[in-house]
Coordinates of C-alpha atoms in Angstrom, one line a residue:
X221 CA -22.4 22.1 -24.4
X222 CA -21.3 19.5 -22.0
X223 CA -20.3 16.2 -23.7
X224 CA -22.0 13.1 -22.3
X225 CA -19.9 10.6 -20.5
X226 CA -20.7 7.9 -23.1
X227 CA -19.4 10.1 -25.9
X228 CA -16.2 10.9 -23.9
X229 CA -15.6 7.2 -23.2
X230 CA -16.2 6.3 -26.9
X231 CA -13.6 8.8 -27.9
X232 CA -11.1 7.4 -25.3
X233 CA -11.6 3.9 -26.6
X234 CA -11.2 5.2 -30.2
X235 CA -7.7 6.5 -29.2
X236 CA -8.2 10.0 -27.8
X237 CA -6.6 10.1 -24.2
X238 CA -7.8 13.7 -23.6
X239 CA -11.1 12.3 -22.3
X240 CA -9.4 11.0 -19.2
X241 CA -8.8 14.5 -18.0
X242 CA -12.4 15.5 -18.8
X243 CA -13.8 12.6 -16.7
X244 CA -11.4 13.3 -13.9
X245 CA -12.2 17.0 -13.7
X246 CA -15.9 16.2 -13.9
X247 CA -16.0 13.8 -11.0
X248 CA -12.9 14.2 -8.8
X249 CA -14.8 16.4 -6.2
X250 CA -17.7 13.9 -6.1
X251 CA -15.2 11.0 -5.5
X252 CA -13.6 12.9 -2.7
X253 CA -17.0 13.5 -1.1
X254 CA -18.0 9.9 -1.3
X255 CA -14.7 8.7 0.3
X256 CA -14.9 11.4 3.0
X257 CA -18.2 10.0 4.3
X258 CA -16.5 6.8 5.3
X259 CA -15.5 8.9 8.3
X260 CA -13.1 6.5 10.1
X261 CA -10.5 6.8 7.3
X262 CA -7.7 9.3 8.0
X263 CA -7.6 12.4 5.8
X264 CA -4.1 11.5 4.7
X265 CA -5.3 8.2 3.2
X266 CA -8.2 9.7 1.3
X267 CA -6.0 11.2 -1.6
X268 CA -4.5 7.7 -2.2
X269 CA -8.0 6.2 -2.4
X270 CA -9.1 8.9 -4.9
X271 CA -6.1 8.1 -7.1
X272 CA -6.7 4.3 -6.9
X273 CA -10.4 4.8 -7.7
X274 CA -9.6 6.7 -11.0
X275 CA -6.9 4.3 -12.0
X276 CA -9.2 1.3 -11.6
X277 CA -12.2 3.0 -13.3
X278 CA -10.1 4.2 -16.2
X279 CA -8.4 0.8 -16.7
X280 CA -11.9 -0.8 -16.9
X281 CA -13.6 1.6 -19.3
X282 CA -13.7 -1.0 -22.0
X283 CA -15.7 -3.3 -19.8
X284 CA -18.5 -0.9 -19.2
X285 CA -21.7 -2.2 -20.7
X286 CA -23.5 1.1 -20.1
X287 CA -21.0 4.0 -20.4
X288 CA -23.8 6.5 -19.8
X289 CA -23.9 5.3 -16.2
X290 CA -20.2 5.7 -15.7
X291 CA -20.8 8.1 -12.7
X292 CA -22.6 5.4 -10.8
X293 CA -19.9 2.8 -11.5
X294 CA -17.1 5.3 -10.5
X295 CA -18.7 6.5 -7.3
X296 CA -19.7 3.0 -6.3
X297 CA -16.1 2.0 -6.7
X298 CA -15.0 5.0 -4.6
X299 CA -17.5 3.9 -1.8
X300 CA -16.2 0.3 -2.1
X301 CA -12.5 1.1 -1.9
X302 CA -13.1 3.3 1.1
X303 CA -15.0 0.5 2.8
X304 CA -12.3 -1.9 1.8
X305 CA -9.6 0.4 3.4
X306 CA -11.8 0.5 6.6
X307 CA -11.9 -3.3 6.8
X308 CA -8.1 -3.4 6.6
X309 CA -7.7 -0.8 9.3
X310 CA -9.9 -2.8 11.5
X311 CA -7.8 -5.9 11.0
X312 CA -10.6 -7.9 9.4
X313 CA -9.5 -11.4 8.6
X314 CA -12.4 -13.8 8.1
X315 CA -14.6 -11.4 6.1
X316 CA -13.0 -9.0 3.6
X317 CA -14.2 -6.7 0.9
X318 CA -13.2 -7.8 -2.6
X319 CA -12.8 -5.5 -5.6
X320 CA -16.2 -3.7 -5.5
X321 CA -18.7 -5.0 -8.0
X322 CA -20.7 -1.8 -8.9
X323 CA -21.9 -2.9 -12.3
X324 CA -25.3 -1.1 -12.6
X325 CA -25.9 -2.4 -16.1
X326 CA -27.9 -5.3 -14.7
X327 CA -30.4 -3.1 -13.0
X328 CA -33.0 -1.1 -14.7
X329 CA -32.9 2.7 -14.0
X330 CA -34.8 3.5 -10.8
X331 CA -35.6 7.0 -12.2
X332 CA -33.9 10.3 -12.9
X333 CA -31.4 11.7 -10.4
X334 CA -34.0 14.2 -9.2
X335 CA -36.5 11.5 -8.7
X336 CA -34.0 9.3 -6.8
X337 CA -32.9 12.3 -4.6
X338 CA -36.5 13.0 -3.6
X339 CA -37.0 9.3 -2.9
X340 CA -33.9 9.2 -0.7
X341 CA -34.9 12.3 1.2
X342 CA -38.4 10.8 1.9
X343 CA -36.8 7.6 3.2
X344 CA -35.2 9.4 6.1
X345 CA -38.6 9.8 7.8
X346 CA -38.2 6.4 9.5
X347 CA -35.1 7.7 11.3
X348 CA -35.0 9.3 14.7
X349 CA -35.0 13.2 14.6
X350 CA -31.3 13.6 15.4
X351 CA -30.1 11.0 12.9
X352 CA -32.5 12.4 10.3
X353 CA -31.1 16.0 10.8
X354 CA -27.5 14.9 10.6
X355 CA -28.1 12.8 7.5
X356 CA -29.9 15.6 5.7
X357 CA -27.1 18.0 6.5
X358 CA -24.4 15.5 5.3
X359 CA -26.1 14.1 2.2
X360 CA -28.3 17.0 1.0
X361 CA -28.1 20.8 0.9
X362 CA -24.6 21.9 1.9
X363 CA -23.4 18.3 2.2
X364 CA -21.3 19.0 5.3
X365 CA -18.7 16.3 6.0
X366 CA -19.0 14.3 9.2
X367 CA -16.0 15.8 11.0
X368 CA -17.3 19.4 10.5
X369 CA -20.9 18.3 11.4
X370 CA -19.6 16.9 14.7
X371 CA -17.7 20.1 15.5
X372 CA -20.8 22.3 14.7
X373 CA -23.1 20.3 17.0
X374 CA -20.5 19.4 19.7
X375 CA -20.9 15.7 19.0
X376 CA -18.5 12.8 18.7
X377 CA -17.6 12.1 15.1
X378 CA -18.6 8.5 15.7
X379 CA -22.1 9.6 16.6
X380 CA -22.4 11.5 13.3
X381 CA -20.9 8.7 11.4
X382 CA -23.3 6.2 12.8
X383 CA -26.2 8.4 11.8
X384 CA -24.9 8.6 8.3
X385 CA -24.5 4.8 8.1
X386 CA -28.1 4.3 9.3
X387 CA -29.3 6.8 6.6
X388 CA -27.3 5.0 3.9
X389 CA -29.0 1.7 4.8
X390 CA -32.3 3.5 4.5
X391 CA -31.3 4.9 1.1
X392 CA -30.6 1.3 -0.1
X393 CA -33.9 0.1 1.2
X394 CA -35.7 3.0 -0.7
X395 CA -33.9 2.0 -3.9
X396 CA -34.8 -1.7 -3.4
X397 CA -38.4 -0.8 -3.0
X398 CA -38.4 1.3 -6.2
X399 CA -36.8 -1.6 -8.1
X400 CA -39.2 -4.2 -6.7
X401 CA -42.2 -2.0 -7.3
X402 CA -41.1 -1.5 -10.9
X403 CA -40.9 -5.2 -11.7
X404 CA -43.2 -5.8 -14.6
X405 CA -45.6 -8.7 -14.7
X406 CA -43.6 -10.0 -17.6
X407 CA -40.5 -10.1 -15.4
X408 CA -42.4 -11.9 -12.6
X409 CA -43.5 -14.5 -15.1
X410 CA -39.9 -15.3 -15.7
X411 CA -39.2 -16.3 -12.1
X412 CA -37.7 -19.8 -12.0
X413 CA -40.7 -22.2 -12.0
X414 CA -39.1 -24.2 -9.2
X415 CA -39.4 -21.2 -7.0
X416 CA -42.6 -19.8 -8.3
X417 CA -44.5 -20.9 -5.2
X418 CA -42.1 -19.4 -2.7
X419 CA -43.4 -16.6 -0.5
X420 CA -41.5 -13.4 -0.1
X421 CA -38.8 -13.6 2.7
X422 CA -39.6 -12.3 6.1
X423 CA -36.4 -10.2 6.0
X424 CA -33.7 -9.5 3.5
X425 CA -31.4 -12.4 2.9
X426 CA -28.1 -12.7 1.0
X427 CA -29.6 -14.9 -1.7
X428 CA -32.6 -12.6 -2.2
X429 CA -30.5 -9.5 -2.3
X430 CA -27.9 -10.9 -4.6
X431 CA -30.6 -12.0 -7.1
X432 CA -31.8 -8.4 -7.2
X433 CA -28.3 -7.1 -7.9
X434 CA -27.9 -9.6 -10.7
X435 CA -31.1 -8.2 -12.2
X436 CA -33.0 -11.4 -11.8
X437 CA -36.8 -11.3 -11.2
X438 CA -37.7 -12.2 -7.6
X439 CA -40.9 -12.9 -5.7
X440 CA -41.6 -9.8 -3.7
X441 CA -45.1 -9.1 -2.5
X442 CA -46.5 -5.6 -1.8
X443 CA -46.6 -6.6 1.8
X444 CA -42.9 -7.2 1.8
X445 CA -42.2 -3.9 0.1
X446 CA -44.3 -2.2 2.8
X447 CA -42.3 -4.1 5.4
X448 CA -39.1 -2.6 4.0
X449 CA -40.5 0.9 3.7
X450 CA -41.7 0.9 7.3
X451 CA -38.1 0.8 8.6
X452 CA -37.2 -2.8 9.6
X453 CA -34.2 -2.8 11.9
X454 CA -33.3 -6.4 10.9
X455 CA -33.2 -5.6 7.2
X456 CA -31.2 -2.4 7.7
X457 CA -28.7 -4.3 10.0
X458 CA -28.3 -6.9 7.2
X459 CA -27.3 -4.1 4.7
X460 CA -24.9 -2.4 7.2
X461 CA -23.2 -5.7 7.9
X462 CA -22.4 -6.4 4.2
X463 CA -18.7 -5.7 3.8
X464 CA -18.5 -5.0 0.0
X465 CA -20.2 -2.2 -1.8
X466 CA -22.5 -2.9 -4.8
X467 CA -24.5 -1.3 -7.6
X468 CA -27.0 0.3 -5.2
X469 CA -24.2 2.2 -3.5
X470 CA -23.1 3.5 -6.8
X471 CA -26.6 4.7 -7.8
X472 CA -27.1 6.4 -4.5
X473 CA -23.7 8.1 -4.6
X474 CA -24.3 9.3 -8.2
X475 CA -27.7 10.7 -7.3
X476 CA -26.4 12.6 -4.3
X477 CA -22.9 13.8 -5.3
X478 CA -22.3 13.6 -9.1
X479 CA -24.4 16.6 -9.9
X480 CA -23.8 18.4 -6.6
X481 CA -20.1 18.9 -7.4
X482 CA -19.9 19.7 -11.1
X483 CA -17.0 22.2 -11.0
X484 CA -13.7 21.1 -12.5
X485 CA -10.3 21.1 -11.0
X486 CA -7.6 21.8 -13.6
X487 CA -3.8 21.2 -13.4
X488 CA -4.2 18.9 -10.4
X489 CA -1.1 16.8 -9.6
X490 CA -3.4 14.0 -8.7
X491 CA -4.4 13.6 -12.3
X492 CA -0.8 13.4 -13.4
X493 CA -0.2 10.5 -11.0
X494 CA -3.3 8.7 -12.3
X495 CA -2.2 9.2 -15.9
X496 CA 1.4 8.0 -15.1
X497 CA 0.1 4.8 -13.6
X498 CA -2.1 4.2 -16.7
X499 CA 1.0 4.7 -18.9
X500 CA 3.1 2.4 -16.9
X501 CA 0.5 -0.3 -17.3
X502 CA 0.3 0.4 -21.0
X503 CA 4.1 0.0 -21.3
X504 CA 4.0 -3.4 -19.5
X505 CA 1.0 -4.7 -21.6
X506 CA 2.4 -3.4 -24.8
X507 CA -0.7 -1.3 -25.3
X508 CA -2.8 -4.4 -26.1
X509 CA -5.2 -4.0 -23.2
X510 CA -8.0 -1.5 -23.8
X511 CA -8.1 1.4 -23.0
X512 CA -4.3 1.2 -22.4
X513 CA -3.8 1.1 -26.2
X514 CA -4.3 4.9 -26.3
X515 CA -0.9 5.2 -24.8
X516 CA 0.9 2.6 -26.9
X517 CA 2.4 5.0 -29.4
X518 CA 3.6 7.6 -26.8
X519 CA 7.3 7.6 -26.4
X520 CA 8.4 9.4 -23.2
X521 CA 10.4 8.9 -20.1
X522 CA 8.6 7.0 -17.3
X523 CA 9.4 7.6 -13.6
X524 CA 10.1 4.5 -11.5
X525 CA 7.0 2.4 -10.9
X526 CA 5.0 3.8 -8.1
X527 CA 1.8 2.7 -6.5
X528 CA 0.9 0.4 -9.4
X529 CA 0.0 -2.6 -7.4
X530 CA -3.7 -2.2 -7.0
X531 CA -4.6 -3.2 -10.6
X532 CA -5.9 -6.8 -10.9
X533 CA -6.0 -7.4 -7.2
X534 CA -9.2 -8.1 -5.3
X535 CA -9.9 -9.2 -1.7
X536 CA -8.0 -8.4 1.4
X537 CA -7.1 -11.1 4.0
X538 CA -4.5 -11.7 6.7
X539 CA -3.3 -15.2 7.4
X540 CA 0.0 -17.1 7.5
X541 CA 1.2 -19.5 4.8
X542 CA 4.0 -22.0 5.0
X543 CA 6.4 -21.8 2.2
X544 CA 6.8 -24.7 -0.3
X545 CA 9.2 -24.8 -3.4
X546 CA 6.9 -27.3 -5.2
X547 CA 6.8 -25.4 -8.5
X548 CA 10.2 -23.7 -8.8
X549 CA 11.1 -22.7 -12.3
X550 CA 13.7 -25.1 -13.7
X551 CA 16.6 -22.8 -13.5
X552 CA 19.7 -24.0 -11.7
X553 CA 21.8 -20.8 -11.5
X554 CA 22.9 -20.0 -8.0
X555 CA 21.1 -16.6 -8.1
X556 CA 17.8 -18.5 -8.9
X557 CA 18.1 -20.4 -5.6
X558 CA 17.9 -17.1 -3.7
X559 CA 14.2 -17.0 -4.7
X560 CA 11.5 -19.5 -3.8
X561 CA 7.8 -19.1 -4.7
X562 CA 4.6 -20.8 -3.6
X563 CA 0.9 -20.3 -4.0
X564 CA -2.3 -21.4 -2.3
X565 CA -5.9 -21.5 -3.6
X566 CA -8.8 -20.4 -1.5
X567 CA -12.4 -21.6 -1.9
X568 CA -14.4 -18.7 -0.5
X569 CA -17.3 -19.6 1.8
X570 CA -20.8 -18.5 0.7
X571 CA -21.6 -15.0 1.8
X572 CA -22.9 -15.0 5.4
X573 CA -22.7 -18.8 5.7
X574 CA -20.2 -18.7 8.5
X575 CA -18.3 -21.6 7.0
X576 CA -14.5 -21.7 7.1
X577 CA -12.7 -21.1 3.8
X578 CA -10.8 -24.0 2.3
X579 CA -7.1 -23.2 1.6
X580 CA -5.1 -25.7 -0.4
X581 CA -1.5 -25.7 -1.7
X582 CA -1.2 -25.1 -5.4
X583 CA 0.9 -27.0 -7.9
X584 CA 2.1 -25.4 -11.1
X585 CA 0.1 -26.5 -14.2
X586 CA -3.0 -27.5 -12.3
X587 CA -6.6 -26.5 -13.2
X588 CA -9.0 -24.7 -10.9
X589 CA -12.4 -23.0 -11.3
X590 CA -12.6 -19.2 -11.6
X591 CA -14.4 -19.1 -8.3
X592 CA -11.2 -19.7 -6.5
X593 CA -8.8 -17.0 -5.2
X594 CA -5.1 -17.1 -5.3
X595 CA -2.6 -16.1 -2.6
X596 CA 1.0 -15.9 -3.7
X597 CA 4.0 -16.1 -1.3
X598 CA 7.8 -16.0 -1.8
X599 CA 11.0 -16.4 0.2
X600 CA 14.2 -14.5 -0.3
X601 CA 17.6 -15.6 1.1
X602 CA 18.9 -12.1 0.9
X603 CA 17.5 -8.6 0.3
X604 CA 16.4 -8.1 -3.3
X605 CA 14.3 -5.7 -5.4
X606 CA 11.1 -7.7 -6.2
X607 CA 8.2 -7.2 -8.7
X608 CA 5.2 -9.6 -9.1
X609 CA 3.3 -9.8 -12.4
X610 CA 0.7 -11.9 -14.2
X611 CA 0.5 -12.9 -17.8
X612 CA -3.3 -13.1 -18.6
X613 CA -4.8 -15.6 -21.0
X614 CA -4.6 -13.1 -23.8
X615 CA -0.9 -12.8 -23.1
X616 CA -1.1 -9.2 -21.8
X617 CA 0.9 -8.3 -18.7
X618 CA -0.5 -7.1 -15.4
X619 CA 1.6 -5.7 -12.6
X620 CA 0.4 -7.1 -9.2
X621 CA 2.8 -5.6 -6.8
X622 CA 5.0 -2.5 -7.4
X623 CA 8.8 -3.2 -7.5
X624 CA 10.5 -2.4 -4.2
X625 CA 13.3 -3.7 -2.0
X626 CA 12.2 -6.7 0.2
X627 CA 14.1 -8.0 3.2
X628 CA 15.3 -11.6 3.5
X629 CA 12.6 -14.0 4.6
X630 CA 9.0 -14.9 3.7
X631 CA 6.6 -12.5 2.1
X632 CA 3.0 -12.5 0.7
X633 CA 1.7 -10.6 -2.3
X634 CA 0.5 -7.3 -0.7
X635 CA -1.1 -3.9 -1.3
X636 CA 0.7 -1.3 0.7
X637 CA 1.9 -3.9 3.1
X638 CA -1.5 -5.7 3.5
X639 CA -1.6 -9.3 2.2
X640 CA -3.9 -9.6 -0.8
X641 CA -5.7 -12.2 -2.9
X642 CA -6.0 -12.3 -6.7
X643 CA -9.4 -13.0 -8.2
X644 CA -9.5 -15.5 -11.0
X645 CA -12.9 -14.5 -12.3
X646 CA -13.1 -13.6 -16.0
X647 CA -9.6 -15.1 -16.5
X648 CA -10.5 -18.4 -18.0
X649 CA -7.5 -19.9 -19.7
X650 CA -3.8 -20.1 -19.0
X651 CA -2.6 -17.7 -16.3
X652 CA 1.2 -17.3 -15.5
X653 CA 2.3 -15.6 -12.3
X654 CA 5.9 -14.5 -12.1
X655 CA 8.2 -13.1 -9.4
X656 CA 11.2 -11.2 -10.5
X657 CA 14.0 -10.5 -8.0
X658 CA 17.0 -8.4 -8.8
X659 CA 20.1 -7.0 -7.0
X660 CA 19.3 -3.6 -8.7
X661 CA 16.1 -1.5 -8.9
X662 CA 13.6 -2.6 -11.6
X663 CA 11.9 -0.3 -14.0
X664 CA 9.1 -0.8 -16.6
X665 CA 11.5 -1.4 -19.6
X666 CA 13.4 -4.0 -17.7
X667 CA 10.3 -5.8 -16.6
X668 CA 8.9 -5.8 -20.1
X669 CA 12.1 -7.3 -21.4
X670 CA 12.3 -10.0 -18.8
X671 CA 8.6 -11.0 -18.9
X672 CA 8.4 -11.0 -22.7
X673 CA 9.9 -14.6 -22.4
X674 CA 6.7 -15.7 -20.7
X675 CA 4.3 -14.3 -23.3
X676 CA 4.8 -17.2 -25.7
X677 CA 2.8 -20.4 -25.8
X678 CA 5.5 -22.7 -24.3
X679 CA 8.0 -20.5 -22.4
X680 CA 11.4 -22.0 -21.9
X681 CA 13.8 -19.6 -20.1
X682 CA 17.6 -20.0 -20.1
X683 CA 19.4 -18.3 -17.2
X684 CA 21.6 -16.6 -19.8
X685 CA 18.6 -14.7 -21.0
X686 CA 18.5 -12.8 -17.6
X687 CA 20.8 -10.1 -16.6
X688 CA 23.4 -10.7 -13.9
X689 CA 21.9 -10.7 -10.4
X690 CA 18.3 -11.2 -11.7
X691 CA 16.1 -14.2 -10.7
X692 CA 12.8 -15.2 -12.2
X693 CA 10.4 -17.8 -10.8
X694 CA 7.0 -18.5 -12.4
X695 CA 4.1 -20.9 -12.4
X696 CA 1.0 -21.6 -14.5
X697 CA -2.6 -22.0 -13.5
X698 CA -5.3 -23.2 -15.9
X699 CA -8.5 -21.4 -14.9
X700 CA -11.7 -23.0 -15.9
X701 CA -15.3 -21.9 -15.8
X702 CA -16.6 -25.1 -14.3
X703 CA -16.8 -26.7 -10.9
X704 CA -13.7 -27.9 -9.0

């Protein structure tokens, strides 16, 4: 008898790592299918996205409020990471996709998977005949990938991809209507009294849509639901323009693909890479960060750190920063002067507001609200091996950028060469960010030894505590849950 996801996750959190393989084998084909439908991504990049998806999902298992809906969270994350990679390839600067928030626990269930699939199929009636046929072939039945569909029908892949994107917007509309239709009168009575007299919006707006995703009751008349169901181009364009994936994407992907690809894939090298990355993070954090604790007692050789930089990062953006040495660690050794570090804080503009983001230079020890995002930069006088880490408020370590050789000059914390931001949400308390530079390659054991000095309440580091040719620069940030 097939074990439920919730039971597998409970066993993992209780200390049994064998469940990781079970979840991987159960959903790896579904994750691949979801990523493949973001058709602009090169095939060579898709395997890396599958790996990153499972690493993030497994690292966050302890945060799931409804483990029984793991498939929706996992596949929503896959959809979001693929969309994120697409934004990077397009060179997006002003708008970027953050770490996908696909928490479905705030939404009531819109029905069984069979009920949702029937609802999604029915929603395609509003599409033109060609788009409807392509979407049905891609998302139902054989679930043919866009590239093969294009070859079968002698069409451009972009034509097929555009049809699937329109269908996906229709799917989200259909789920929205089910959620709105299912609002009980009791929920409607809990609408904020100050907004009780508001009419339903003419079209979907960011504020209205985000309220639904947060599980908040909203004013939505039957007329507005009929307006959505009829196929409003404006509302569908609004959904297609949103850069980040959300819980509805996860629910749709789970209904379409989780059950359609149940066969397992055993002995796959991809799972070994996922597990290796989880073990590396466990070694750095000392096994104190669930579910990494399941690896804490394992003693084995670890390969050099590889592709571990995605954990803890969110948001992709490209812009230049001037270097400032305003918060150098107070170490006077000549090697230390080879490394200078700076950071900037970004106040993100409200979604869709069109306002410019506020970027301010940071000072070590300052306070800032968790709504801010952090961009870290550093300058090297000569070529060094560099790793970037974070000590979280609970004193666990998090690797932000994999160790690697960096050339002389200025650099920005990056994922695969793409400048990145760090979210401060859910990190209230003292955060320490550290850059380690060494003349020799760095491994997990060396990093853990060096960074252990920063895991105390009042760190004071003497250069003699560092090995020859190693520099360490760090700063603190007090994250608060209030306004700036």
